Coordinates of C-alpha atoms in Angstrom, one line a residue:
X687 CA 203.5 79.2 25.6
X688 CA 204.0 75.4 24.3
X689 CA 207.4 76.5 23.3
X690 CA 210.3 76.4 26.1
X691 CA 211.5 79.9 25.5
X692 CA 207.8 81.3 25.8
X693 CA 207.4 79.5 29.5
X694 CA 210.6 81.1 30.8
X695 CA 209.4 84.5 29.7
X696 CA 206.1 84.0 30.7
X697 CA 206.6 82.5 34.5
X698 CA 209.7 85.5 34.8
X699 CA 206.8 88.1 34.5
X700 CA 204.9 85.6 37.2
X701 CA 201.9 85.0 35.0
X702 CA 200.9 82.2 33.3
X703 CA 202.9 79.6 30.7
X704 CA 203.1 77.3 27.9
X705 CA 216.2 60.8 16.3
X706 CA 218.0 59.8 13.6
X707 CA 215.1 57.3 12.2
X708 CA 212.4 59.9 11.0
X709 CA 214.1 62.7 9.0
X710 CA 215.8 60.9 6.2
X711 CA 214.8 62.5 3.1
X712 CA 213.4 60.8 -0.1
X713 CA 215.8 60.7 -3.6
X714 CA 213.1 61.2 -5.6
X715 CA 212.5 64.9 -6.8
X716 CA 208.8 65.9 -6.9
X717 CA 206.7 67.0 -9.7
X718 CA 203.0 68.6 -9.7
X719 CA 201.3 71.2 -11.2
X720 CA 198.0 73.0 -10.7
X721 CA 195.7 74.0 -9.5
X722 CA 196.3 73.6 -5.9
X723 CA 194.3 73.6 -2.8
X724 CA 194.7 72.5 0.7
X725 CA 191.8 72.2 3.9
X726 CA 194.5 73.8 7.0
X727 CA 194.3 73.2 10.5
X728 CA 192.3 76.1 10.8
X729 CA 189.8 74.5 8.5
X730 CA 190.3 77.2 5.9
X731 CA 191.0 76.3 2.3
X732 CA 193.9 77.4 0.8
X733 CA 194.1 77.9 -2.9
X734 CA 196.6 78.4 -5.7
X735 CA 197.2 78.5 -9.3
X736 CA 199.6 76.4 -9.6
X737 CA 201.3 73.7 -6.8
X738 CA 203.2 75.8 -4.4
X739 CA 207.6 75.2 -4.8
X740 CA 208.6 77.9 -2.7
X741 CA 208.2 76.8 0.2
X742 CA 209.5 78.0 4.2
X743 CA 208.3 76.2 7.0
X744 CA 209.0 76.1 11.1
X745 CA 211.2 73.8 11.8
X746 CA 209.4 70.9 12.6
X747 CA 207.1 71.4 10.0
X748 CA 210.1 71.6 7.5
X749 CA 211.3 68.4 8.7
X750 CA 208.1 66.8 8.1
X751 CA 208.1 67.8 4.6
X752 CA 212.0 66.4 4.2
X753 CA 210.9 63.5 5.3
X754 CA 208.4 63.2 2.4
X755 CA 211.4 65.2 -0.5
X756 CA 210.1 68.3 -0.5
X757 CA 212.7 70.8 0.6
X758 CA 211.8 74.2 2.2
X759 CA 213.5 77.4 0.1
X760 CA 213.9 78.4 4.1
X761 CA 212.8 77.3 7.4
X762 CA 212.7 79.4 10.8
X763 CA 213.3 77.6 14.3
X764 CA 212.3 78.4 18.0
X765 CA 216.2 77.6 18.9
X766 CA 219.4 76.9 17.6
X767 CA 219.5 74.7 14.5
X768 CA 222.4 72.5 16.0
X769 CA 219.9 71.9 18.8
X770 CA 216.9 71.8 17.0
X771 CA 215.6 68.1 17.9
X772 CA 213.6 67.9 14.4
X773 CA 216.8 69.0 12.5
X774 CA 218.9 66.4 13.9
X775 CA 220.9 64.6 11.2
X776 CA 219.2 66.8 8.0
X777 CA 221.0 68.1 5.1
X778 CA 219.9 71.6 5.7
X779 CA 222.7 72.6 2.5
X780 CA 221.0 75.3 0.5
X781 CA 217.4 76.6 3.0
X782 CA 217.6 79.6 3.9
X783 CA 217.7 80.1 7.9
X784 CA 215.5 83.0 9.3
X785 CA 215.6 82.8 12.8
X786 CA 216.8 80.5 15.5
X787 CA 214.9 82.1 18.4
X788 CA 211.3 81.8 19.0
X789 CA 209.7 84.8 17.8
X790 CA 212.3 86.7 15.7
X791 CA 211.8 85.7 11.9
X792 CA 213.8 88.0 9.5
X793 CA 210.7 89.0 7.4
X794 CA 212.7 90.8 4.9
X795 CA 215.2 88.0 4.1
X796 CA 212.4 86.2 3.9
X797 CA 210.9 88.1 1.3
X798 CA 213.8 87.6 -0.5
X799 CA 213.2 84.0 -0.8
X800 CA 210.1 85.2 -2.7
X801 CA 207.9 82.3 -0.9
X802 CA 204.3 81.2 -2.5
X803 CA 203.7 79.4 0.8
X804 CA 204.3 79.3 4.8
X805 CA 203.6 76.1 6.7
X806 CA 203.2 75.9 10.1
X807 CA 201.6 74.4 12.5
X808 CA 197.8 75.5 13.6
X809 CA 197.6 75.6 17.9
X810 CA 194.2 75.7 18.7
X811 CA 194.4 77.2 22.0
X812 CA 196.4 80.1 20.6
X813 CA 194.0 80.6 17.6
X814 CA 197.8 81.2 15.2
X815 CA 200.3 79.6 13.3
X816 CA 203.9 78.6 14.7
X817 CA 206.3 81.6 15.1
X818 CA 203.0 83.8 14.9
X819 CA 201.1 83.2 18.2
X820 CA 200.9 86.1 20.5
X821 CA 204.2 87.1 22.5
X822 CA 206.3 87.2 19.2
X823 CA 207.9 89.9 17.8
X824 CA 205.0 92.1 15.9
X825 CA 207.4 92.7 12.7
X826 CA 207.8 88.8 12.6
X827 CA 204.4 88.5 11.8
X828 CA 204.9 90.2 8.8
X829 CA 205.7 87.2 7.3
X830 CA 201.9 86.1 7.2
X831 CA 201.9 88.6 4.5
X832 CA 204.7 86.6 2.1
X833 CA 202.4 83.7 1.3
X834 CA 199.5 81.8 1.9
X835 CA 199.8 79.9 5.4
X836 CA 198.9 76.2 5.7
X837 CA 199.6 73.7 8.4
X838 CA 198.4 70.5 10.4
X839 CA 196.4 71.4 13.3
X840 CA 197.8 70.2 16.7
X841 CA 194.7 68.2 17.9
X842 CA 194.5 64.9 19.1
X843 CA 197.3 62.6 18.0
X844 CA 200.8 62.9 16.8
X845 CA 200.0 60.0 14.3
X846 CA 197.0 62.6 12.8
X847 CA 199.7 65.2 12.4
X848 CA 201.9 63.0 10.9
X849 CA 199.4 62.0 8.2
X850 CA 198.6 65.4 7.9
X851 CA 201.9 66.2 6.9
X852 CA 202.4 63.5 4.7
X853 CA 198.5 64.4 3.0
X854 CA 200.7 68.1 2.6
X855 CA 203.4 66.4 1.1
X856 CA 201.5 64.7 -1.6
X857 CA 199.3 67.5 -2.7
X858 CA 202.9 69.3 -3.2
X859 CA 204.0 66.4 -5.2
X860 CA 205.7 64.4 -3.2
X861 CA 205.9 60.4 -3.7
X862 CA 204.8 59.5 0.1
X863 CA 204.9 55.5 -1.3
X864 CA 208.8 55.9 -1.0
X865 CA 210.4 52.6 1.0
X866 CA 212.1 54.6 3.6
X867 CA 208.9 56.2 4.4
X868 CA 207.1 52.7 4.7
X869 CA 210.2 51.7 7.4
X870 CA 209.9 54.4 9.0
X871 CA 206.3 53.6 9.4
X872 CA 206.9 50.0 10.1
X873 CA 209.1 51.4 12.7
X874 CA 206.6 53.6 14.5
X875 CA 203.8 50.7 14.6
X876 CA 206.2 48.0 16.7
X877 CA 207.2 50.9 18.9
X878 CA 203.4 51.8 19.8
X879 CA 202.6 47.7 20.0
X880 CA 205.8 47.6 22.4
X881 CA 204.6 50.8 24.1
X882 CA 201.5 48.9 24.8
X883 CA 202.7 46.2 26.3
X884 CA 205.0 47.7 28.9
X885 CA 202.3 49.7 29.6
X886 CA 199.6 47.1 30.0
X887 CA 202.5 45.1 32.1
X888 CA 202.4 47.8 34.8
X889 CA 199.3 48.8 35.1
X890 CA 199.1 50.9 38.0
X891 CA 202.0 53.1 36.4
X892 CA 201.4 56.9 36.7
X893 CA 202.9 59.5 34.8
X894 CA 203.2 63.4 34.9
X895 CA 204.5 65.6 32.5
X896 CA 206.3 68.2 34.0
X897 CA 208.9 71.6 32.6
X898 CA 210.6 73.7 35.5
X899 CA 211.4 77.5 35.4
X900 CA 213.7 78.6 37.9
X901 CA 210.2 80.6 39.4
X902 CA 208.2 77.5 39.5
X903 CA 207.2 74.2 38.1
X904 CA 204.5 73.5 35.4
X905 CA 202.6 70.5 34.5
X906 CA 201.4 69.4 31.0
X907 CA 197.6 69.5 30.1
X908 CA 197.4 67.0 28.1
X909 CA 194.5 68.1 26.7
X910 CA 196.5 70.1 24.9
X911 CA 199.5 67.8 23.6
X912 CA 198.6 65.8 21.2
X913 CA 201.7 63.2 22.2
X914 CA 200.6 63.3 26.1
X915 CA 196.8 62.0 24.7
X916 CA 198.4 59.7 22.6
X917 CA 200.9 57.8 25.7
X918 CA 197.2 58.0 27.7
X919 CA 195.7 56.3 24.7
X920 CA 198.0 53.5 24.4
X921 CA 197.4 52.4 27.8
X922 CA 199.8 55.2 30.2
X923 CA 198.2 56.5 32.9
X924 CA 199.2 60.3 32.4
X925 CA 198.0 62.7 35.0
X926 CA 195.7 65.7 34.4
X927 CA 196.7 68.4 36.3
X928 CA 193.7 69.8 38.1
X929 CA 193.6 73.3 37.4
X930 CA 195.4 73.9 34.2
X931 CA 195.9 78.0 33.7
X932 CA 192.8 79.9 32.5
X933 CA 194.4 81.8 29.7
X934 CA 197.0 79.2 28.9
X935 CA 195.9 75.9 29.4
X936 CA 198.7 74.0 28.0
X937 CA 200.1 73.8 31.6
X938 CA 199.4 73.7 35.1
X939 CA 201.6 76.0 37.2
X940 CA 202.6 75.5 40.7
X941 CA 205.0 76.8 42.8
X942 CA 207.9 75.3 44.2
X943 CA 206.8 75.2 47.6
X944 CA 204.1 73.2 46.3
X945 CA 206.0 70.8 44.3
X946 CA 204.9 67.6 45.9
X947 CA 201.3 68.6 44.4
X948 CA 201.6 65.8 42.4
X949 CA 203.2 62.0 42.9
X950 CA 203.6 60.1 39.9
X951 CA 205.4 57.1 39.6
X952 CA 207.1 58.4 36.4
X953 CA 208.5 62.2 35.8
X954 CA 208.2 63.0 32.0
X955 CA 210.5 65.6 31.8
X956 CA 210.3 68.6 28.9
X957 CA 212.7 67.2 26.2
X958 CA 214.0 70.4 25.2
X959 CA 215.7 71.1 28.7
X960 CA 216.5 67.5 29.7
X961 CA 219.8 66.4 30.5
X962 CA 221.0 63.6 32.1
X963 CA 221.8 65.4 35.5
X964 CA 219.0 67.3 35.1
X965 CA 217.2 65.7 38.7
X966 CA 220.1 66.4 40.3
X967 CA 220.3 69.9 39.3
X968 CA 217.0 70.7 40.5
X969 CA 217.4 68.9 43.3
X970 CA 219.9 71.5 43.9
X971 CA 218.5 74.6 43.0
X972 CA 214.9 73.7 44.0
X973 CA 214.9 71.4 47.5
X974 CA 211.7 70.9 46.9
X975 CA 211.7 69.0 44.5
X976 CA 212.9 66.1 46.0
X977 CA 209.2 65.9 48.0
X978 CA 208.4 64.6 44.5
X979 CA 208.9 61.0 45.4
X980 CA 210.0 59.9 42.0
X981 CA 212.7 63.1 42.0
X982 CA 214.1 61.4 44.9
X983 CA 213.6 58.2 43.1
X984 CA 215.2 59.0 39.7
X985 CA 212.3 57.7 38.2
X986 CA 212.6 59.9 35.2
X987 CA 213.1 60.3 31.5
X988 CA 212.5 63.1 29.0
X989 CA 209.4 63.6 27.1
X990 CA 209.2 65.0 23.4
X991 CA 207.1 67.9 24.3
X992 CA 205.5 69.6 21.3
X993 CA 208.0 68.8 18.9
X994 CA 207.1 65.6 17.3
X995 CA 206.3 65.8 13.3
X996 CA 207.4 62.3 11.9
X997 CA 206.6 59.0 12.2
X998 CA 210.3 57.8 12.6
X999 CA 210.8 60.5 15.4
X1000 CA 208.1 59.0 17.1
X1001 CA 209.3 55.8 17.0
X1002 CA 212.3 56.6 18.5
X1003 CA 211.1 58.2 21.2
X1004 CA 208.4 55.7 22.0
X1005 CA 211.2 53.4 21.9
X1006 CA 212.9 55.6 24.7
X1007 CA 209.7 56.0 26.6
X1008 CA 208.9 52.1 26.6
X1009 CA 212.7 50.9 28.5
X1010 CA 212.0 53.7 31.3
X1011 CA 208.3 52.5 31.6
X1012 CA 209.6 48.9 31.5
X1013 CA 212.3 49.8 34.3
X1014 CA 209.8 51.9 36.3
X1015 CA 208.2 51.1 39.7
X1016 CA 204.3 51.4 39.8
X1017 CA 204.1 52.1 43.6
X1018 CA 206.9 55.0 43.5
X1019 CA 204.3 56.9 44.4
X1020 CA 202.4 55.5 46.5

């Protein structure tokens, strides 16, 4: 699935898969009443009597709201909160945690939190909200029965799901003028004008976005990630794999053998299991995967798969993105 966990499980069975500037939290408490209504990702409208307070939200969705001041009564998360890239840095003091493992949500401490609304994220492909997509625990999506779900739909562009997060945020109240939400804003729009000028600097550049199981390799659609559209966009040449997989076209999979499908100049590596050393691990485990000439190369750097919810997030890793594109070699692979 788009999450990490789900493409493990998904290319075991040999079938198909899928920074410290954004998350600062306002001061300012936020006030509204009612009524309240909001157009999802699913283009439903979701009504209320009154402005919704209770609030739990996936993880990345949480930290969107945090970044606007309104905390989440709980939040559940497709991995440990300690390595939770959207949770980096947040004062998490007083939400409720209800799973740290993609599909498992304790519906019944959840009820407990006696939510009046669920925010997630909408995935198209999947036709579901985050943590209730299919492959999750059935008594998890129980919790569609707590609350009204809402959530940003992941489309086109990261910066569209950032505004439609902060567009959430201010029909629950929240004062989205706040200065630290203009910096981080600021922030973002010099990393995208830096972005395209490495870009436009080395234009040849190619780029694939890639995730490794120990079974085989996959390769981003990104048709399908909003972020991947965006890098293409703003001027990266990011390569569409050719034959993404019919029932899950977030990826492309490929075995090992057939690693060198492929030859970008530029390896965007899955962000949520890059490491330093992780070429060199592969290049261990998989010997293939040095007939990727910019494996052999080094010529990679990690890629914020999926996760992205904030404008200061985004900045950051633009930022990242930008020195490795600045440092790459256009005819790697060649």
């Amino acid at each position: 699935m788009h999450n990490w966990r789900s493409i493990l499980t998904v290319a075991t069975l040999g079938a198909v898969l899928a920074g410290c500037g954004g998350n600062t939290p306002t001061d300012e408490s936020t006030t509204a009443s009612g009524p309240w209504s909001f157009t999802s990702g699913n283009g439903e409208v979701v009504k209320a009597d009154k402005v919704p307070t209770r609030i739990i939200a996936h993880a990345g969705e949480a930290a969107a709201l945090i970044s606007f001041g309104i905390k989440p009564v709980g939040i559940y998360t497709d991995e440990p909160v300690k390595t939770d890239p959207n949770l980096k840095d947040l004062d998490l003091t007083g939400i409720t945690v209800l799973g740290e493992e993609w599909g498992k949500i304790d519906v019944e401490k959840a009820a407990s939190l006696a939510p009046d609304l669920i925010v997630g994220d909408w995935w198209p492909a999947e036709k579901a909200y985050s943590g209730l997509e299919e492959g999750v625990d059935e008594k998890s999506k129980k919790l569609k029965e707590l609350a009204p779900i809402v959530g940003i739909s992941q489309g086109e562009s990261i910066v569209d799901l950032a505004e439609g997060y902060e567009n959430l945020a201010k029909s629950l109240g929240a004062k989205v003028d706040d200065p630290k939400v203009a910096a981080n804003k600021q922030r973002f729009e010099a990393a995208v004008t830096a972005f395209k000028t490495a870009t436009a600097a080395k234009p040849g550049l190619t780029a694939a976005a890639m995730a490794p199981s120990d079974e085989n390799l996959s390769i981003a659609n990104p048709k399908y990630a909003p972020e991947l559209l965006d890098f293409q966009r703003w001027g990266l040449k990011v390569i569409n794999p050719e034959r993404p997989d019919p029932s899950f076209p977030y990826w492309e999979t490929i075995s090992w053998e057939n690693a060198d499908k492929y030859q970008p100049d530029l390896i965007l590596w899955d962000s949520r299991v890059f490491t330093p050393t992780v070429n060199a691990e592969y290049g261990k485990k998989q010997p293939t995967w040095f007939k990727v000439k910019a494996a052999k190369a080094g010529a990679a750097v990690s890629w914020p798969g999926y996760w992205l919810h904030t404008y200061g997030d985004f900045a950051v890793e633009l930022e990242k993105l930008t020195t490795a594109i600045s440092a790459a070699d256009e005819n790697v692979g060649n």
